[in-house]
PDB file of C-alpha atoms in Angstrom:
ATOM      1  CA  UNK A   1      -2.248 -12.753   1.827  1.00  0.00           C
ATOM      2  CA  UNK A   2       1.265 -14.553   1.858  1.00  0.00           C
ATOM      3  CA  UNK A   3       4.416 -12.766   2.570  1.00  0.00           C
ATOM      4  CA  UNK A   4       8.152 -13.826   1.087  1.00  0.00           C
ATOM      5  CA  UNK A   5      11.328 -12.466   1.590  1.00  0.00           C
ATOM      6  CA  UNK A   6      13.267 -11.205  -1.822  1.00  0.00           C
ATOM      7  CA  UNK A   7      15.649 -13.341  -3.290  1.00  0.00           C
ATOM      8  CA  UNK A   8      17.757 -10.544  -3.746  1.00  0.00           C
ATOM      9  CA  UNK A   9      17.716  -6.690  -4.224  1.00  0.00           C
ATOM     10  CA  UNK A  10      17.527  -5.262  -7.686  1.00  0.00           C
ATOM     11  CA  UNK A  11      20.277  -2.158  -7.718  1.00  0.00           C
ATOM     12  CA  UNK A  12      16.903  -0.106  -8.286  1.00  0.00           C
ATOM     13  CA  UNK A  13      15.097  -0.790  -5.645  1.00  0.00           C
ATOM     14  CA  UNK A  14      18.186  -0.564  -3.390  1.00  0.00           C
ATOM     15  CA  UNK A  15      18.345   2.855  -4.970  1.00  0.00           C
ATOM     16  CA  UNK A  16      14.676   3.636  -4.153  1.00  0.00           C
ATOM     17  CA  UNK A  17      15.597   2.446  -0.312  1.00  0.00           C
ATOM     18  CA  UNK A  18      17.873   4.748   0.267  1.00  0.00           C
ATOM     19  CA  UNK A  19      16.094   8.061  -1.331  1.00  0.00           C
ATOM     20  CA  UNK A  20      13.015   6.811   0.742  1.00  0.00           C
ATOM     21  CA  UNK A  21      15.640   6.634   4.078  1.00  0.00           C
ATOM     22  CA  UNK A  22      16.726  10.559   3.201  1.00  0.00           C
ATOM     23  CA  UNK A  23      12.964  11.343   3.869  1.00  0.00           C
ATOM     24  CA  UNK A  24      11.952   9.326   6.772  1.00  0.00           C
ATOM     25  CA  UNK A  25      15.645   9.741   8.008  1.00  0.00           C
ATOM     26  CA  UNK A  26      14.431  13.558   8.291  1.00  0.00           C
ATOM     27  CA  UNK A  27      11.858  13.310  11.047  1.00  0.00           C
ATOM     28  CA  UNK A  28       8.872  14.872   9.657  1.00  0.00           C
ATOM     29  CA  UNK A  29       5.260  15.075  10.490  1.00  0.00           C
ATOM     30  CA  UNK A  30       3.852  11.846   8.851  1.00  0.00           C
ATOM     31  CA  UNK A  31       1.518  13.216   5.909  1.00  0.00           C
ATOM     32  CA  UNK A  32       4.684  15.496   4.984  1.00  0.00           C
ATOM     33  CA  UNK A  33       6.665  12.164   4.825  1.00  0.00           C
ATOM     34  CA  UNK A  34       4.136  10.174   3.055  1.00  0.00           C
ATOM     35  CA  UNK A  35       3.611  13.243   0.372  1.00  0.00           C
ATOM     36  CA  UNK A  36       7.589  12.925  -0.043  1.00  0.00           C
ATOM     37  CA  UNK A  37       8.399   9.628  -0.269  1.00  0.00           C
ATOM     38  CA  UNK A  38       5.510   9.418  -2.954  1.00  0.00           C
ATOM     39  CA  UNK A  39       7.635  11.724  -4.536  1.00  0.00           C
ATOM     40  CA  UNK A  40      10.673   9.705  -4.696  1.00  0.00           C
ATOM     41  CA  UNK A  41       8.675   6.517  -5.558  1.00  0.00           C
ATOM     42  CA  UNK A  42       7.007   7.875  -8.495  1.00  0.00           C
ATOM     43  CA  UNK A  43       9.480   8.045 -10.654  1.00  0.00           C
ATOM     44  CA  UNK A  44      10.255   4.136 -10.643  1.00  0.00           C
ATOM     45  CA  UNK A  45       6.961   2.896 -11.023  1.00  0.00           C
ATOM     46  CA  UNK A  46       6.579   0.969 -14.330  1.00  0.00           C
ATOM     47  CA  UNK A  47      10.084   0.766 -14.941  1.00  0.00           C
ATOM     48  CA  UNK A  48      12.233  -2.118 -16.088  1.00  0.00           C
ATOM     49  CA  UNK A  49      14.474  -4.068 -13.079  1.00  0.00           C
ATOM     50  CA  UNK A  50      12.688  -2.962 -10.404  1.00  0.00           C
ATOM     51  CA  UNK A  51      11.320  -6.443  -9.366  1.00  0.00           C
ATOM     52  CA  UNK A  52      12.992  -9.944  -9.854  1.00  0.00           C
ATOM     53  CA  UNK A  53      10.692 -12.551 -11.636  1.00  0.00           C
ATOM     54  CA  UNK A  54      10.019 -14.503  -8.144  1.00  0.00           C
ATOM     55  CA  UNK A  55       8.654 -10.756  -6.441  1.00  0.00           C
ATOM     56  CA  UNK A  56       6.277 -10.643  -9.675  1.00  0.00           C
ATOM     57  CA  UNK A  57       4.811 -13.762  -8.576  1.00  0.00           C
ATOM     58  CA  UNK A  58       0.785 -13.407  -7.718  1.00  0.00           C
ATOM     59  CA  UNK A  59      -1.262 -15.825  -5.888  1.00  0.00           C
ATOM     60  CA  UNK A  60      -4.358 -18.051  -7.345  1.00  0.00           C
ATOM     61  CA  UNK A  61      -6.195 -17.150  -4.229  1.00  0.00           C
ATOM     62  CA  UNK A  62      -5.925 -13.779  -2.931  1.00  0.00           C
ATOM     63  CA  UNK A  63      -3.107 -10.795  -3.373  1.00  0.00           C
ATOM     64  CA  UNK A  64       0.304 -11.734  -2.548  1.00  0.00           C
ATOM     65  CA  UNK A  65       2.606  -9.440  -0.263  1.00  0.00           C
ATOM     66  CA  UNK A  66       6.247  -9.727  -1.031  1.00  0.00           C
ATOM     67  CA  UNK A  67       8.114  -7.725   1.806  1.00  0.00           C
ATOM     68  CA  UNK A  68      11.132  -6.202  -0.256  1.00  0.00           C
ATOM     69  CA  UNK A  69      12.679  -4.390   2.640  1.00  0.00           C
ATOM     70  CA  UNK A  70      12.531  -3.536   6.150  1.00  0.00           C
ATOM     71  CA  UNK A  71      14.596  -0.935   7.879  1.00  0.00           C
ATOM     72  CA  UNK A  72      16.580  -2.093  10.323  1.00  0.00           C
ATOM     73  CA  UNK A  73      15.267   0.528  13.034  1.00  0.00           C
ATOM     74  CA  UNK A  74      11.759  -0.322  11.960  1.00  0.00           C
ATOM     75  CA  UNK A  75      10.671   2.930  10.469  1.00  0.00           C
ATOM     76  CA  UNK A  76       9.730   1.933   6.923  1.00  0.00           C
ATOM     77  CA  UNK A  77       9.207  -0.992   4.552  1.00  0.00           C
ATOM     78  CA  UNK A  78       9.086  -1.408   1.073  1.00  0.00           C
ATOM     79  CA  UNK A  79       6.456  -4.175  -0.062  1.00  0.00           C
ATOM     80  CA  UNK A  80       5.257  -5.176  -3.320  1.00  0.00           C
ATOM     81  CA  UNK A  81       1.167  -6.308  -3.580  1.00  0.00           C
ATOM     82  CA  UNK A  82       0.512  -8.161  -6.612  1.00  0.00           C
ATOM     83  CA  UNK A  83      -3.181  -9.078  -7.542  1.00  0.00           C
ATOM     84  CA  UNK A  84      -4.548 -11.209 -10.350  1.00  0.00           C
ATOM     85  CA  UNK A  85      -7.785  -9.497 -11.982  1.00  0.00           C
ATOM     86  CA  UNK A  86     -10.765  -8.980  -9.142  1.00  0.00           C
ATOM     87  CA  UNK A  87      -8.525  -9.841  -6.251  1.00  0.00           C
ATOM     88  CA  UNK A  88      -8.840  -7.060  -3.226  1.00  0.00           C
ATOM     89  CA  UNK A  89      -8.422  -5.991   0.400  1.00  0.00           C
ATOM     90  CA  UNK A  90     -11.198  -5.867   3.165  1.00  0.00           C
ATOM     91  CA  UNK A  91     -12.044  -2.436   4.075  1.00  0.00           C
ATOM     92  CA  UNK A  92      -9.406  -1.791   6.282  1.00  0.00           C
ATOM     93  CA  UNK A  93      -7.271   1.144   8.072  1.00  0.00           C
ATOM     94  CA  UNK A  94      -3.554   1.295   8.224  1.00  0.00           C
ATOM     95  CA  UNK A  95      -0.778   1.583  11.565  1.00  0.00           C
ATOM     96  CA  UNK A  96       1.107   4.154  10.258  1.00  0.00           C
ATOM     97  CA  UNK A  97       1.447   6.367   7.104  1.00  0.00           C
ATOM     98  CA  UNK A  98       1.365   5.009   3.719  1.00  0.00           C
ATOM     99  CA  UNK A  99       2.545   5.549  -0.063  1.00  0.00           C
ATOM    100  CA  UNK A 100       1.322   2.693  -2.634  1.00  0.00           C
ATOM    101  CA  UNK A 101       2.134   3.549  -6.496  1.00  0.00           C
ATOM    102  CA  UNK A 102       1.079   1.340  -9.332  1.00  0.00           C
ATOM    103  CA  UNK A 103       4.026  -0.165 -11.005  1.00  0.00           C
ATOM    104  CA  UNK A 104       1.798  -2.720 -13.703  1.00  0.00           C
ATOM    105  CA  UNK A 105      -1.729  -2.621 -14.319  1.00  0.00           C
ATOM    106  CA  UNK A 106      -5.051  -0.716 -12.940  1.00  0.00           C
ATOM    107  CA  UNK A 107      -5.998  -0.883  -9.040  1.00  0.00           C
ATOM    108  CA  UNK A 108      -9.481   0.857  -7.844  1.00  0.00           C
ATOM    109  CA  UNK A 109      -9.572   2.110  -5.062  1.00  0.00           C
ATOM    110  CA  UNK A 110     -12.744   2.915  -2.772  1.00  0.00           C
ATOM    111  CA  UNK A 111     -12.736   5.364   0.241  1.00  0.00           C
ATOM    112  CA  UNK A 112     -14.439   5.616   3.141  1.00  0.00           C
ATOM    113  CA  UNK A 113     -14.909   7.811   6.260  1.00  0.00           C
ATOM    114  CA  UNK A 114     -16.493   6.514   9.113  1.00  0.00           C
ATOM    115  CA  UNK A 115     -20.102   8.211  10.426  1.00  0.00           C
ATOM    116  CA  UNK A 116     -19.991   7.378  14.468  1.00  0.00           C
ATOM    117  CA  UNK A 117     -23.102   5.704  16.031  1.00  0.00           C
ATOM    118  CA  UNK A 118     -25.948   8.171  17.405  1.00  0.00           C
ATOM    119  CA  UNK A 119     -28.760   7.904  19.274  1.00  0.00           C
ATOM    120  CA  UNK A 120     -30.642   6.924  16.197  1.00  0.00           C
ATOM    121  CA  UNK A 121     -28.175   4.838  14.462  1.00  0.00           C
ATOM    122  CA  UNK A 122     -25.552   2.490  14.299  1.00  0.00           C
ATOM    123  CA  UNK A 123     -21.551   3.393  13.323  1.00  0.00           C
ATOM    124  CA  UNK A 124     -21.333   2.770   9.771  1.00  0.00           C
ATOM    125  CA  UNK A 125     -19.070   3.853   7.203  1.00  0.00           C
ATOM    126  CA  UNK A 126     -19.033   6.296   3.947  1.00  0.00           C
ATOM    127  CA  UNK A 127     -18.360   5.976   0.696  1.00  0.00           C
ATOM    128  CA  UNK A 128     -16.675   9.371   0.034  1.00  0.00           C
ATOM    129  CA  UNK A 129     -14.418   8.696  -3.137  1.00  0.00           C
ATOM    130  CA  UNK A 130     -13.740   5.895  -5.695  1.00  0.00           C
ATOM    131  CA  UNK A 131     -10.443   6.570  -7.666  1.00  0.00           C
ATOM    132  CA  UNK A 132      -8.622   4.292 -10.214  1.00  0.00           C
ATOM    133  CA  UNK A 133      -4.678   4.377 -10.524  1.00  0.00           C
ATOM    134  CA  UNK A 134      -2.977   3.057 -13.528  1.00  0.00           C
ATOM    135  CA  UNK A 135       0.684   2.890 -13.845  1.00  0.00           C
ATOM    136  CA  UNK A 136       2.537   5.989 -12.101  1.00  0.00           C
ATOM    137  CA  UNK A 137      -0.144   7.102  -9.795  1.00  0.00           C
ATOM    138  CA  UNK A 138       0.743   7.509  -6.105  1.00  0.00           C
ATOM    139  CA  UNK A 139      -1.474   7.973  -3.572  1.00  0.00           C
ATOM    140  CA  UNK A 140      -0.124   8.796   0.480  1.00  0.00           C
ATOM    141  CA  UNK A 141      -1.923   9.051   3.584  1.00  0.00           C
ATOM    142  CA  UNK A 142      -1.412   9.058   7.044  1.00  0.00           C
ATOM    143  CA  UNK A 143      -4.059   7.790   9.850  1.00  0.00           C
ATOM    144  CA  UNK A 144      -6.669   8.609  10.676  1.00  0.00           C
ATOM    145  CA  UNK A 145      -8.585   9.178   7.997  1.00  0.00           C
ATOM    146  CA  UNK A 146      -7.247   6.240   5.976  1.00  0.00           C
ATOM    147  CA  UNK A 147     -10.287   3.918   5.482  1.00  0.00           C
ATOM    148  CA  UNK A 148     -10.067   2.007   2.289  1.00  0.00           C
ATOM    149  CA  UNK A 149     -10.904  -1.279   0.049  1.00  0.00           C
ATOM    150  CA  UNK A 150      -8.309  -1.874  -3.193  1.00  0.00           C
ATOM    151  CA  UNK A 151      -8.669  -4.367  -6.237  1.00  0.00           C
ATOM    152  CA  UNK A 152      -7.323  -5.287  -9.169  1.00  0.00           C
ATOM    153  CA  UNK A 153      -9.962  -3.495 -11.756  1.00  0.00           C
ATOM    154  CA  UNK A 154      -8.195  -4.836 -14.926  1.00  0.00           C
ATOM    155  CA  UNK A 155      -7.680  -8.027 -17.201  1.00  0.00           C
ATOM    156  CA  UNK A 156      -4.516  -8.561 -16.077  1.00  0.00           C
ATOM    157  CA  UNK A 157      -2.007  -8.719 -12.920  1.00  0.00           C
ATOM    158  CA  UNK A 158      -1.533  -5.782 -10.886  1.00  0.00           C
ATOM    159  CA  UNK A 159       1.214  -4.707  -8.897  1.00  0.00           C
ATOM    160  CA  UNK A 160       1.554  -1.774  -6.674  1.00  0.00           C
ATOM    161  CA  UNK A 161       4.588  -1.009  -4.480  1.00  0.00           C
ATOM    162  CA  UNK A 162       3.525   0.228  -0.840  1.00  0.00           C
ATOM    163  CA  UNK A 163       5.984   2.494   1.668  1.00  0.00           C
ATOM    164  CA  UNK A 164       5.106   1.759   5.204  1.00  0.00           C
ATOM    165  CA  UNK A 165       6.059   3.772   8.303  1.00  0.00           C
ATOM    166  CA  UNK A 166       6.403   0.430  10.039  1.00  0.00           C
ATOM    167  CA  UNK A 167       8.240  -2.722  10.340  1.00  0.00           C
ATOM    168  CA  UNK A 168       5.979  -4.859   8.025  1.00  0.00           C
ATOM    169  CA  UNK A 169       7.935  -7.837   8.220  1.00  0.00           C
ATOM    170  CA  UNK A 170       8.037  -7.599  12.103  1.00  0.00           C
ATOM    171  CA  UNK A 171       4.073  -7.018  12.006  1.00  0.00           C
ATOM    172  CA  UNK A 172       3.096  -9.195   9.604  1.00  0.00           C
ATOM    173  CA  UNK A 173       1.009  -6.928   7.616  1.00  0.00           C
ATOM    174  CA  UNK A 174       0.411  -3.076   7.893  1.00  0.00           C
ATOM    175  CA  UNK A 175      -3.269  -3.233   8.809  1.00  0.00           C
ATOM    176  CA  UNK A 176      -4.807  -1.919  11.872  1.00  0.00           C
ATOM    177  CA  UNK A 177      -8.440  -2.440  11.768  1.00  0.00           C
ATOM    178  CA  UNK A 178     -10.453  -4.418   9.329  1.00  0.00           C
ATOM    179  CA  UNK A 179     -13.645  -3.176   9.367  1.00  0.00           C
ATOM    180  CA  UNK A 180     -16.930  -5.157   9.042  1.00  0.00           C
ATOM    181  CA  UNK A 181     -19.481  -2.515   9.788  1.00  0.00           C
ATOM    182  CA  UNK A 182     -22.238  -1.686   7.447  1.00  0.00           C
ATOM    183  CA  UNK A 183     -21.608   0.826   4.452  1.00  0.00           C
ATOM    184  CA  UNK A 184     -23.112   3.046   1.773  1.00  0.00           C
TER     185      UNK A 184
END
């Protein structure tokens, strides 16, 4: 995954910044915040002027992470994933909570729960839901309970915009764990 830095800041998405800043500005319990800034976000997805040209840019080799803003204090960013067709993440968990909405194109997306080692048998995790989002769906969630794996499940580029209760560009990326265990 590569990360840029925007080029510049469309008025929209400096709009979008500062409704998602009311929310997290507010203080409340992370799945609350996540299930409101979803809220906010929806609304803009597949929308004209969103994006520049350059932050519509994919990669021939894996998704492409263009940070499109940080807050200052570090308690959100704003990132845009785009993915040429059968591109996708590890299964991985997140640091903080998250809101990703499709903005262009189809993105499946498989969960998992993970089933702790026993006496009998190893830690391994569980396929518990497979969901596809198309343009306008948001989906939030706040650790734990945030296992996942997301690709591009159409023809054609996908991008998804991701909300982040984290400094992204700081971090580098907004995973926590990827995990390599066996699954169903």
């Amino acid at each position: 995954m590569t990360t840029t830095t925007p080029a510049r800041t469309t008025a929209r998405m400096a709009a979008l910044v500062s409704e998602i800043r009311t929310v997290v500005n507010r203080g409340l319990a992370p799945d609350l915040t996540a299930y409101l800034v979803g809220e906010r976000l929806a609304p803009h997805l597949g929308t004209h002027g969103l994006l520049t040209a350059g932050q519509r840019e994919g990669h021939s080799d894996r998704y492409r992470q263009h940070i499109l803003h940080a807050e200052p204090d570090g308690s959100f960013s704003v990132v845009a994933l785009v993915w040429l067709p059968g591109q996708e993440t590890a299964i991985h968990d997140h640091v903080s909570w998250c809101v990703a909405g499709v903005h262009e194109g189809e993105e499946s997306e498989l969960r998992y729960r993970l089933a702790p080692a026993t006496a009998t048998d190893d830690a391994r995790l569980v396929a518990t839901e497979q969901v596809v989002n198309g343009v306008g769906d948001v989906c939030g969630f706040a650790p734990p309970g945030d296992i996942h794996k997301v690709r591009n499940s159409c023809s054609t580029k996908a991008i998804s915009l991701h909300v982040y209760g984290a400094d992204v560009a700081r971090l580098g990326s907004s995973v926590r764990r990827v995990y390599t265990l066996p699954s169903d």
